[in-house]
């Protein structure tokens, strides 16, 4: 018996996919396979195995250290892993122990930019077969299970803004290393402020065409490639996908774009607002709907007057009611809060509106429209997609269960009377702790775990002497 068999970890679909993976991993075609799991930040981590060993790991798993779950965005371990309970209050996390990384065979792909290389997304389990409670892919799957109990499926389309720069200096001198290291020196590949102009698109087409070919070869459902408003800024959109797929798609998309660009002498970043003159903020607009798993009908679509069904209005009400607490998941970086500015095409308060780009939730569609959906415009492109989407599902269902009223459409969104979104990561952490809903929905241990990591990042940021402080105080005092 293997680890997968011992603990009954696969569905029939996964078992069928595993047979296909074994056939495709012929040593004549594949040399190595990357086993990756999305960490707490939505960053892929893992190991590369030679093909024969990776095939064994399909059912036997692969050991990986628990400290990867204890790191902030500087890759510093911020939990006392050598203390009792490892800082998590769990014996399994003590002493930098191992957990088991189990591949999901339905995610297998070959990487177009890496010759003879396969890739598998993995889930994390303790040695006795219990899912690791801090693994965010599992948290999202639990949220999807709550939908499944109601015969509903989550449908999401991704609209992601990011920047691509020419890599001038990767900063690889030993003195440039650190936690974190010096960022690379870059230059623009286009000037900005010519939104959706063909001339600007043609200027950046060489690298965008490379990305297009590789992303399609990877099997991602790419829909459009657009030149965004700012310098060196672009936007990719994807066809709607169902269940776990849109979150898996997002982590693979970000990782693929960064790898492909680097191999061709470019630097791609999903940082919300890079500190580069004239560069503007990037957002991640999440288009989402729910459909009946039995009939395929859109559960948000109105049958009569009004923009949404009664179910849809309750779901929308839940998103707004928990908007402040959810921002730590939709906007998990200190930098991301620089985007929330009034009259900026980014939201600053928890409001909704019909086809209005200034609101937090833009309602698209209408009576009988099967494409009816809610576009959440609050997220940053660096967000962990599993937590972003899980928070949406859970908050929305709470609104349905409590029949929450989202109020009227905000036609002047920056003047509407509504809860303001947090203006900093610290405020967002406080909002999460003050809202008992997510402690119940995600578990208190996870909320404590995640806010501990975020507070470690905040405290490290506050200990730094910024250029603003030096300029403000060094001469006058």
GROMACS .gro file of C-alpha atoms in nm:
model
  477
    1UNK     CA    1   0.000   0.000   0.000
    2UNK     CA    2   0.119   0.352  -0.082
    3UNK     CA    3   0.066   0.673   0.114
    4UNK     CA    4  -0.218   0.773  -0.120
    5UNK     CA    5  -0.384   0.432  -0.090
    6UNK     CA    6  -0.334   0.407   0.285
    7UNK     CA    7  -0.520   0.730   0.345
    8UNK     CA    8  -0.765   0.731   0.053
    9UNK     CA    9  -0.644   1.066  -0.077
   10UNK     CA   10  -0.746   1.049  -0.443
   11UNK     CA   11  -1.075   1.062  -0.627
   12UNK     CA   12  -1.139   0.828  -0.919
   13UNK     CA   13  -1.056   1.114  -1.156
   14UNK     CA   14  -0.717   1.160  -0.991
   15UNK     CA   15  -0.644   0.788  -1.009
   16UNK     CA   16  -0.726   0.791  -1.381
   17UNK     CA   17  -0.509   1.098  -1.434
   18UNK     CA   18  -0.219   0.929  -1.254
   19UNK     CA   19  -0.215   0.652  -1.514
   20UNK     CA   20  -0.191   0.913  -1.788
   21UNK     CA   21   0.092   1.094  -1.604
   22UNK     CA   22   0.294   0.771  -1.584
   23UNK     CA   23   0.260   0.724  -1.959
   24UNK     CA   24   0.358   1.083  -2.035
   25UNK     CA   25   0.662   1.067  -1.808
   26UNK     CA   26   0.850   0.835  -2.039
   27UNK     CA   27   1.225   0.887  -1.973
   28UNK     CA   28   1.268   0.932  -2.347
   29UNK     CA   29   1.061   1.252  -2.329
   30UNK     CA   30   1.080   1.383  -1.970
   31UNK     CA   31   1.396   1.425  -1.761
   32UNK     CA   32   1.267   1.604  -1.452
   33UNK     CA   33   0.937   1.691  -1.285
   34UNK     CA   34   0.884   1.984  -1.054
   35UNK     CA   35   0.663   1.909  -0.755
   36UNK     CA   36   0.522   2.237  -0.623
   37UNK     CA   37   0.277   2.348  -0.358
   38UNK     CA   38   0.136   2.701  -0.313
   39UNK     CA   39   0.255   2.842   0.018
   40UNK     CA   40   0.075   3.089   0.246
   41UNK     CA   41   0.162   3.375   0.008
   42UNK     CA   42   0.049   3.193  -0.305
   43UNK     CA   43   0.412   3.139  -0.410
   44UNK     CA   44   0.509   2.801  -0.551
   45UNK     CA   45   0.767   2.606  -0.352
   46UNK     CA   46   0.881   2.248  -0.387
   47UNK     CA   47   1.139   2.007  -0.525
   48UNK     CA   48   1.256   1.888  -0.864
   49UNK     CA   49   1.279   1.510  -0.902
   50UNK     CA   50   1.415   1.301  -1.185
   51UNK     CA   51   1.126   1.148  -1.377
   52UNK     CA   52   1.155   0.796  -1.235
   53UNK     CA   53   1.150   0.923  -0.876
   54UNK     CA   54   0.864   1.162  -0.949
   55UNK     CA   55   0.654   0.873  -1.078
   56UNK     CA   56   0.713   0.694  -0.747
   57UNK     CA   57   0.617   1.012  -0.560
   58UNK     CA   58   0.280   1.018  -0.736
   59UNK     CA   59   0.143   0.769  -0.485
   60UNK     CA   60   0.419   0.769  -0.225
   61UNK     CA   61   0.451   1.143  -0.176
   62UNK     CA   62   0.763   1.350  -0.125
   63UNK     CA   63   0.892   1.485   0.207
   64UNK     CA   64   0.926   1.861   0.249
   65UNK     CA   65   1.006   2.071   0.555
   66UNK     CA   66   0.736   2.242   0.760
   67UNK     CA   67   0.944   2.560   0.793
   68UNK     CA   68   0.822   2.661   0.447
   69UNK     CA   69   0.487   2.730   0.615
   70UNK     CA   70   0.655   2.948   0.876
   71UNK     CA   71   0.801   3.215   0.647
   72UNK     CA   72   0.703   3.572   0.571
   73UNK     CA   73   0.756   3.738   0.234
   74UNK     CA   74   1.128   3.792   0.303
   75UNK     CA   75   1.158   3.411   0.343
   76UNK     CA   76   1.238   3.457   0.711
   77UNK     CA   77   1.106   3.192   0.950
   78UNK     CA   78   0.886   3.391   1.189
   79UNK     CA   79   0.773   3.107   1.419
   80UNK     CA   80   0.991   2.948   1.693
   81UNK     CA   81   1.000   2.612   1.518
   82UNK     CA   82   1.235   2.453   1.773
   83UNK     CA   83   1.008   2.528   2.068
   84UNK     CA   84   0.729   2.303   2.195
   85UNK     CA   85   0.464   2.289   1.925
   86UNK     CA   86   0.695   2.471   1.685
   87UNK     CA   87   0.516   2.799   1.753
   88UNK     CA   88   0.200   2.650   1.600
   89UNK     CA   89   0.081   2.460   1.905
   90UNK     CA   90   0.116   2.137   1.706
   91UNK     CA   91   0.359   1.858   1.776
   92UNK     CA   92   0.376   1.774   1.405
   93UNK     CA   93   0.529   2.117   1.336
   94UNK     CA   94   0.808   2.094   1.595
   95UNK     CA   95   1.175   2.093   1.507
   96UNK     CA   96   1.140   2.175   1.138
   97UNK     CA   97   0.983   1.833   1.084
   98UNK     CA   98   0.871   1.703   0.745
   99UNK     CA   99   0.527   1.684   0.593
  100UNK     CA  100   0.432   1.486   0.284
  101UNK     CA  101   0.382   1.662  -0.048
  102UNK     CA  102   0.132   1.458  -0.254
  103UNK     CA  103   0.097   1.543  -0.625
  104UNK     CA  104  -0.245   1.608  -0.774
  105UNK     CA  105  -0.215   1.416  -1.105
  106UNK     CA  106  -0.495   1.620  -1.267
  107UNK     CA  107  -0.262   1.922  -1.267
  108UNK     CA  108   0.022   1.767  -1.471
  109UNK     CA  109   0.174   1.984  -1.741
  110UNK     CA  110   0.494   2.004  -1.937
  111UNK     CA  111   0.669   2.342  -1.918
  112UNK     CA  112   0.717   2.494  -2.266
  113UNK     CA  113   1.005   2.716  -2.153
  114UNK     CA  114   1.196   2.442  -1.966
  115UNK     CA  115   1.307   2.156  -2.195
  116UNK     CA  116   1.193   1.804  -2.101
  117UNK     CA  117   1.040   1.926  -1.774
  118UNK     CA  118   0.707   1.831  -1.621
  119UNK     CA  119   0.516   2.003  -1.340
  120UNK     CA  120   0.269   1.886  -1.077
  121UNK     CA  121   0.080   2.084  -0.815
  122UNK     CA  122   0.076   1.919  -0.473
  123UNK     CA  123  -0.119   1.909  -0.147
  124UNK     CA  124   0.036   1.878   0.199
  125UNK     CA  125  -0.036   1.605   0.455
  126UNK     CA  126   0.105   1.505   0.790
  127UNK     CA  127   0.267   1.164   0.819
  128UNK     CA  128  -0.055   1.006   0.951
  129UNK     CA  129  -0.247   1.129   0.644
  130UNK     CA  130  -0.422   1.432   0.794
  131UNK     CA  131  -0.427   1.746   0.573
  132UNK     CA  132  -0.196   2.023   0.694
  133UNK     CA  133  -0.440   2.290   0.821
  134UNK     CA  134  -0.222   2.582   0.707
  135UNK     CA  135  -0.205   2.469   0.343
  136UNK     CA  136  -0.418   2.723   0.159
  137UNK     CA  137  -0.517   2.500  -0.133
  138UNK     CA  138  -0.688   2.274   0.118
  139UNK     CA  139  -0.860   2.570   0.281
  140UNK     CA  140  -1.007   2.674  -0.054
  141UNK     CA  141  -1.118   2.318  -0.124
  142UNK     CA  142  -1.303   2.316   0.210
  143UNK     CA  143  -1.487   2.633   0.105
  144UNK     CA  144  -1.579   2.466  -0.225
  145UNK     CA  145  -1.712   2.167  -0.029
  146UNK     CA  146  -1.959   2.402   0.142
  147UNK     CA  147  -2.085   2.503  -0.200
  148UNK     CA  148  -2.103   2.141  -0.310
  149UNK     CA  149  -2.330   2.062  -0.013
  150UNK     CA  150  -2.576   2.308  -0.169
  151UNK     CA  151  -2.528   2.163  -0.520
  152UNK     CA  152  -2.345   2.480  -0.627
  153UNK     CA  153  -2.020   2.536  -0.816
  154UNK     CA  154  -1.794   2.841  -0.807
  155UNK     CA  155  -1.710   2.996  -1.145
  156UNK     CA  156  -1.436   3.258  -1.177
  157UNK     CA  157  -1.274   3.454  -1.457
  158UNK     CA  158  -0.942   3.628  -1.397
  159UNK     CA  159  -0.851   3.980  -1.508
  160UNK     CA  160  -0.493   4.045  -1.395
  161UNK     CA  161  -0.280   4.357  -1.433
  162UNK     CA  162   0.098   4.342  -1.394
  163UNK     CA  163   0.420   4.504  -1.513
  164UNK     CA  164   0.693   4.382  -1.746
  165UNK     CA  165   1.024   4.566  -1.746
  166UNK     CA  166   1.352   4.524  -1.931
  167UNK     CA  167   1.604   4.365  -1.694
  168UNK     CA  168   1.911   4.591  -1.685
  169UNK     CA  169   2.098   4.458  -1.382
  170UNK     CA  170   1.986   4.150  -1.185
  171UNK     CA  171   2.196   4.267  -0.886
  172UNK     CA  172   2.382   3.940  -0.834
  173UNK     CA  173   2.685   4.067  -0.644
  174UNK     CA  174   2.728   3.889  -0.308
  175UNK     CA  175   2.657   4.217  -0.128
  176UNK     CA  176   2.319   4.231  -0.300
  177UNK     CA  177   2.198   3.909  -0.137
  178UNK     CA  178   1.982   3.919   0.173
  179UNK     CA  179   1.638   3.861   0.317
  180UNK     CA  180   1.515   4.015   0.099
  181UNK     CA  181   1.792   4.090  -0.149
  182UNK     CA  182   1.836   4.401  -0.360
  183UNK     CA  183   1.566   4.425  -0.629
  184UNK     CA  184   1.684   4.423  -0.989
  185UNK     CA  185   1.751   4.740  -1.184
  186UNK     CA  186   1.502   4.775  -1.467
  187UNK     CA  187   1.388   5.008  -1.745
  188UNK     CA  188   1.055   5.053  -1.921
  189UNK     CA  189   0.950   4.864  -2.232
  190UNK     CA  190   0.688   5.130  -2.307
  191UNK     CA  191   0.571   5.469  -2.192
  192UNK     CA  192   0.229   5.485  -2.036
  193UNK     CA  193  -0.100   5.671  -2.057
  194UNK     CA  194  -0.196   5.540  -2.400
  195UNK     CA  195  -0.448   5.285  -2.274
  196UNK     CA  196  -0.537   5.014  -2.529
  197UNK     CA  197  -0.358   5.188  -2.817
  198UNK     CA  198  -0.234   4.965  -3.095
  199UNK     CA  199   0.094   5.156  -3.119
  200UNK     CA  200   0.183   5.079  -2.757
  201UNK     CA  201   0.078   4.716  -2.801
  202UNK     CA  202   0.303   4.676  -3.104
  203UNK     CA  203   0.590   4.826  -2.904
  204UNK     CA  204   0.566   4.555  -2.635
  205UNK     CA  205   0.443   4.275  -2.863
  206UNK     CA  206   0.775   4.083  -2.877
  207UNK     CA  207   0.765   3.975  -2.511
  208UNK     CA  208   0.385   3.952  -2.499
  209UNK     CA  209   0.391   3.716  -2.797
  210UNK     CA  210   0.642   3.493  -2.619
  211UNK     CA  211   0.415   3.488  -2.316
  212UNK     CA  212   0.107   3.416  -2.528
  213UNK     CA  213   0.264   3.114  -2.698
  214UNK     CA  214   0.399   2.961  -2.379
  215UNK     CA  215   0.083   3.019  -2.175
  216UNK     CA  216  -0.133   2.857  -2.442
  217UNK     CA  217   0.114   2.569  -2.473
  218UNK     CA  218   0.084   2.532  -2.097
  219UNK     CA  219  -0.290   2.483  -2.138
  220UNK     CA  220  -0.405   2.805  -1.971
  221UNK     CA  221  -0.737   2.942  -2.106
  222UNK     CA  222  -0.600   3.279  -2.212
  223UNK     CA  223  -0.865   3.517  -2.348
  224UNK     CA  224  -0.704   3.856  -2.413
  225UNK     CA  225  -0.375   4.045  -2.393
  226UNK     CA  226  -0.407   4.418  -2.338
  227UNK     CA  227  -0.191   4.725  -2.292
  228UNK     CA  228  -0.292   4.887  -1.966
  229UNK     CA  229  -0.286   5.252  -1.863
  230UNK     CA  230   0.058   5.277  -1.703
  231UNK     CA  231   0.414   5.249  -1.835
  232UNK     CA  232   0.520   4.887  -1.895
  233UNK     CA  233   0.182   4.772  -1.765
  234UNK     CA  234  -0.034   4.505  -1.927
  235UNK     CA  235  -0.341   4.299  -1.849
  236UNK     CA  236  -0.419   3.936  -1.926
  237UNK     CA  237  -0.769   3.794  -1.896
  238UNK     CA  238  -0.879   3.430  -1.885
  239UNK     CA  239  -1.192   3.237  -1.972
  240UNK     CA  240  -1.411   3.142  -1.673
  241UNK     CA  241  -1.317   2.815  -1.504
  242UNK     CA  242  -1.476   2.615  -1.225
  243UNK     CA  243  -1.393   2.507  -0.870
  244UNK     CA  244  -1.024   2.478  -0.779
  245UNK     CA  245  -0.910   2.546  -1.136
  246UNK     CA  246  -0.912   2.930  -1.132
  247UNK     CA  247  -0.694   2.944  -0.819
  248UNK     CA  248  -0.454   2.683  -0.957
  249UNK     CA  249  -0.449   2.878  -1.283
  250UNK     CA  250  -0.351   3.200  -1.107
  251UNK     CA  251  -0.052   3.057  -0.921
  252UNK     CA  252   0.076   2.884  -1.233
  253UNK     CA  253   0.019   3.196  -1.444
  254UNK     CA  254   0.219   3.420  -1.212
  255UNK     CA  255   0.502   3.172  -1.178
  256UNK     CA  256   0.511   3.104  -1.552
  257UNK     CA  257   0.517   3.473  -1.647
  258UNK     CA  258   0.805   3.548  -1.410
  259UNK     CA  259   1.008   3.249  -1.532
  260UNK     CA  260   0.946   3.312  -1.903
  261UNK     CA  261   1.028   3.681  -1.877
  262UNK     CA  262   1.348   3.620  -1.684
  263UNK     CA  263   1.472   3.371  -1.945
  264UNK     CA  264   1.428   3.638  -2.214
  265UNK     CA  265   1.590   3.927  -2.027
  266UNK     CA  266   1.280   4.083  -1.873
  267UNK     CA  267   1.150   4.124  -1.520
  268UNK     CA  268   0.779   4.069  -1.457
  269UNK     CA  269   0.627   4.178  -1.129
  270UNK     CA  270   0.284   4.134  -0.973
  271UNK     CA  271   0.372   4.384  -0.700
  272UNK     CA  272   0.080   4.626  -0.683
  273UNK     CA  273   0.264   4.959  -0.705
  274UNK     CA  274   0.636   4.940  -0.788
  275UNK     CA  275   0.848   5.231  -0.664
  276UNK     CA  276   0.940   5.346  -1.014
  277UNK     CA  277   0.870   5.700  -1.140
  278UNK     CA  278   0.537   5.738  -1.322
  279UNK     CA  279   0.441   5.371  -1.277
  280UNK     CA  280   0.082   5.313  -1.162
  281UNK     CA  281  -0.093   5.053  -0.948
  282UNK     CA  282  -0.205   4.711  -1.073
  283UNK     CA  283  -0.520   4.534  -0.961
  284UNK     CA  284  -0.668   4.186  -0.990
  285UNK     CA  285  -1.037   4.197  -1.076
  286UNK     CA  286  -1.209   3.872  -0.988
  287UNK     CA  287  -1.519   3.795  -1.195
  288UNK     CA  288  -1.726   3.538  -1.008
  289UNK     CA  289  -2.058   3.362  -1.023
  290UNK     CA  290  -2.220   3.047  -0.888
  291UNK     CA  291  -2.398   2.785  -1.093
  292UNK     CA  292  -2.633   2.502  -1.013
  293UNK     CA  293  -2.429   2.181  -1.034
  294UNK     CA  294  -2.732   1.987  -1.157
  295UNK     CA  295  -2.871   2.220  -1.423
  296UNK     CA  296  -2.580   2.453  -1.500
  297UNK     CA  297  -2.803   2.756  -1.439
  298UNK     CA  298  -2.643   3.075  -1.310
  299UNK     CA  299  -2.757   3.109  -0.947
  300UNK     CA  300  -2.694   3.486  -0.950
  301UNK     CA  301  -2.901   3.566  -1.259
  302UNK     CA  302  -3.229   3.748  -1.198
  303UNK     CA  303  -3.548   3.605  -1.342
  304UNK     CA  304  -3.744   3.928  -1.304
  305UNK     CA  305  -3.662   4.295  -1.239
  306UNK     CA  306  -3.339   4.372  -1.063
  307UNK     CA  307  -2.975   4.304  -1.133
  308UNK     CA  308  -2.951   3.975  -0.939
  309UNK     CA  309  -3.159   3.688  -0.805
  310UNK     CA  310  -3.255   3.688  -0.438
  311UNK     CA  311  -2.972   3.443  -0.380
  312UNK     CA  312  -2.735   3.676  -0.565
  313UNK     CA  313  -2.838   3.979  -0.360
  314UNK     CA  314  -2.773   3.787  -0.038
  315UNK     CA  315  -2.434   3.671  -0.167
  316UNK     CA  316  -2.348   4.029  -0.260
  317UNK     CA  317  -2.459   4.143   0.084
  318UNK     CA  318  -2.219   3.898   0.246
  319UNK     CA  319  -1.926   4.020   0.037
  320UNK     CA  320  -1.992   4.378   0.146
  321UNK     CA  321  -2.058   4.291   0.512
  322UNK     CA  322  -1.721   4.116   0.545
  323UNK     CA  323  -1.528   4.335   0.303
  324UNK     CA  324  -1.306   4.501   0.564
  325UNK     CA  325  -1.207   4.174   0.727
  326UNK     CA  326  -1.149   4.006   0.390
  327UNK     CA  327  -0.900   4.268   0.269
  328UNK     CA  328  -0.614   4.092   0.446
  329UNK     CA  329  -0.679   3.808   0.197
  330UNK     CA  330  -0.755   4.020  -0.109
  331UNK     CA  331  -0.473   4.268  -0.040
  332UNK     CA  332  -0.213   4.089   0.173
  333UNK     CA  333   0.087   4.320   0.122
  334UNK     CA  334   0.183   4.652   0.275
  335UNK     CA  335   0.229   4.789  -0.074
  336UNK     CA  336  -0.120   4.692  -0.197
  337UNK     CA  337  -0.294   4.958   0.013
  338UNK     CA  338  -0.128   5.233  -0.191
  339UNK     CA  339  -0.388   5.150  -0.457
  340UNK     CA  340  -0.700   5.240  -0.258
  341UNK     CA  341  -0.744   5.600  -0.366
  342UNK     CA  342  -1.062   5.793  -0.431
  343UNK     CA  343  -1.156   5.865  -0.793
  344UNK     CA  344  -0.885   5.627  -0.916
  345UNK     CA  345  -1.072   5.331  -1.071
  346UNK     CA  346  -0.994   5.145  -0.749
  347UNK     CA  347  -1.240   5.114  -0.460
  348UNK     CA  348  -1.204   5.295  -0.129
  349UNK     CA  349  -1.523   5.168   0.041
  350UNK     CA  350  -1.750   4.864   0.052
  351UNK     CA  351  -2.014   4.949  -0.208
  352UNK     CA  352  -2.161   4.792  -0.519
  353UNK     CA  353  -2.294   4.932  -0.842
  354UNK     CA  354  -2.426   4.834  -1.181
  355UNK     CA  355  -2.145   4.841  -1.436
  356UNK     CA  356  -1.953   5.107  -1.239
  357UNK     CA  357  -1.573   5.084  -1.221
  358UNK     CA  358  -1.545   5.295  -0.906
  359UNK     CA  359  -1.723   5.048  -0.679
  360UNK     CA  360  -1.582   4.750  -0.493
  361UNK     CA  361  -1.831   4.504  -0.645
  362UNK     CA  362  -1.933   4.576  -1.004
  363UNK     CA  363  -2.252   4.389  -1.098
  364UNK     CA  364  -2.262   4.279  -1.460
  365UNK     CA  365  -2.553   4.116  -1.640
  366UNK     CA  366  -2.925   4.131  -1.581
  367UNK     CA  367  -3.251   3.937  -1.596
  368UNK     CA  368  -3.203   3.606  -1.772
  369UNK     CA  369  -2.839   3.678  -1.861
  370UNK     CA  370  -2.636   3.357  -1.809
  371UNK     CA  371  -2.318   3.567  -1.789
  372UNK     CA  372  -2.440   3.755  -1.480
  373UNK     CA  373  -2.149   3.793  -1.240
  374UNK     CA  374  -1.993   3.995  -0.961
  375UNK     CA  375  -1.663   4.163  -1.039
  376UNK     CA  376  -1.470   4.223  -0.719
  377UNK     CA  377  -1.225   4.505  -0.794
  378UNK     CA  378  -1.060   4.514  -0.451
  379UNK     CA  379  -0.782   4.257  -0.498
  380UNK     CA  380  -0.415   4.307  -0.575
  381UNK     CA  381  -0.233   4.076  -0.821
  382UNK     CA  382  -0.002   3.949  -0.544
  383UNK     CA  383  -0.292   3.797  -0.347
  384UNK     CA  384  -0.295   3.428  -0.262
  385UNK     CA  385  -0.578   3.312  -0.492
  386UNK     CA  386  -0.685   3.029  -0.262
  387UNK     CA  387  -0.746   3.269   0.026
  388UNK     CA  388  -0.894   3.541  -0.198
  389UNK     CA  389  -1.151   3.300  -0.345
  390UNK     CA  390  -1.219   3.112  -0.021
  391UNK     CA  391  -1.297   3.443   0.150
  392UNK     CA  392  -1.540   3.529  -0.131
  393UNK     CA  393  -1.722   3.196  -0.112
  394UNK     CA  394  -1.751   3.196   0.266
  395UNK     CA  395  -1.854   3.561   0.303
  396UNK     CA  396  -2.106   3.531   0.022
  397UNK     CA  397  -2.270   3.221   0.168
  398UNK     CA  398  -2.297   3.394   0.504
  399UNK     CA  399  -2.485   3.673   0.331
  400UNK     CA  400  -2.721   3.419   0.173
  401UNK     CA  401  -2.784   3.241   0.502
  402UNK     CA  402  -2.854   3.568   0.682
  403UNK     CA  403  -3.042   3.724   0.390
  404UNK     CA  404  -2.819   4.032   0.405
  405UNK     CA  405  -2.932   4.337   0.209
  406UNK     CA  406  -2.648   4.497   0.008
  407UNK     CA  407  -2.836   4.826  -0.010
  408UNK     CA  408  -2.888   5.038  -0.321
  409UNK     CA  409  -2.649   5.066  -0.613
  410UNK     CA  410  -2.384   5.332  -0.546
  411UNK     CA  411  -2.393   5.548  -0.857
  412UNK     CA  412  -2.144   5.793  -0.700
  413UNK     CA  413  -1.919   5.536  -0.530
  414UNK     CA  414  -1.662   5.773  -0.383
  415UNK     CA  415  -1.933   5.973  -0.208
  416UNK     CA  416  -2.154   5.690  -0.083
  417UNK     CA  417  -2.207   5.635   0.287
  418UNK     CA  418  -2.045   5.298   0.352
  419UNK     CA  419  -1.765   5.133   0.547
  420UNK     CA  420  -1.428   5.251   0.423
  421UNK     CA  421  -1.182   4.981   0.327
  422UNK     CA  422  -0.868   4.954   0.542
  423UNK     CA  423  -0.595   5.195   0.440
  424UNK     CA  424  -0.307   4.979   0.565
  425UNK     CA  425  -0.222   4.616   0.619
  426UNK     CA  426  -0.220   4.670   0.996
  427UNK     CA  427  -0.575   4.809   0.983
  428UNK     CA  428  -0.676   4.507   0.773
  429UNK     CA  429  -0.530   4.268   1.030
  430UNK     CA  430  -0.727   4.441   1.304
  431UNK     CA  431  -1.043   4.422   1.091
  432UNK     CA  432  -0.996   4.047   1.048
  433UNK     CA  433  -0.947   3.996   1.420
  434UNK     CA  434  -1.253   4.206   1.502
  435UNK     CA  435  -1.482   4.009   1.270
  436UNK     CA  436  -1.572   3.679   1.441
  437UNK     CA  437  -1.708   3.537   1.117
  438UNK     CA  438  -1.375   3.437   0.963
  439UNK     CA  439  -1.253   3.284   1.289
  440UNK     CA  440  -1.551   3.052   1.269
  441UNK     CA  441  -1.535   2.993   0.894
  442UNK     CA  442  -1.159   2.941   0.860
  443UNK     CA  443  -1.077   2.836   1.215
  444UNK     CA  444  -0.916   3.041   1.488
  445UNK     CA  445  -0.583   2.862   1.453
  446UNK     CA  446  -0.554   2.958   1.086
  447UNK     CA  447  -0.651   3.321   1.148
  448UNK     CA  448  -0.392   3.342   1.428
  449UNK     CA  449  -0.133   3.177   1.205
  450UNK     CA  450  -0.191   3.405   0.910
  451UNK     CA  451  -0.209   3.729   1.111
  452UNK     CA  452   0.113   3.630   1.292
  453UNK     CA  453   0.293   3.621   0.957
  454UNK     CA  454   0.138   3.950   0.846
  455UNK     CA  455   0.231   4.117   1.177
  456UNK     CA  456   0.590   3.996   1.136
  457UNK     CA  457   0.604   4.171   0.798
  458UNK     CA  458   0.449   4.488   0.941
  459UNK     CA  459   0.691   4.500   1.235
  460UNK     CA  460   0.988   4.452   1.002
  461UNK     CA  461   0.860   4.734   0.780
  462UNK     CA  462   0.813   4.967   1.077
  463UNK     CA  463   1.166   4.903   1.200
  464UNK     CA  464   1.316   5.034   0.874
  465UNK     CA  465   1.420   5.398   0.836
  466UNK     CA  466   1.251   5.515   0.518
  467UNK     CA  467   1.371   5.774   0.268
  468UNK     CA  468   1.071   5.988   0.370
  469UNK     CA  469   1.184   5.993   0.736
  470UNK     CA  470   1.540   6.081   0.643
  471UNK     CA  471   1.427   6.366   0.422
  472UNK     CA  472   1.164   6.487   0.670
  473UNK     CA  473   1.363   6.491   0.995
  474UNK     CA  474   1.739   6.466   0.936
  475UNK     CA  475   1.796   6.833   0.860
  476UNK     CA  476   1.518   7.008   1.050
  477UNK     CA  477   1.588   6.850   1.389
   0.00000   0.00000   0.00000
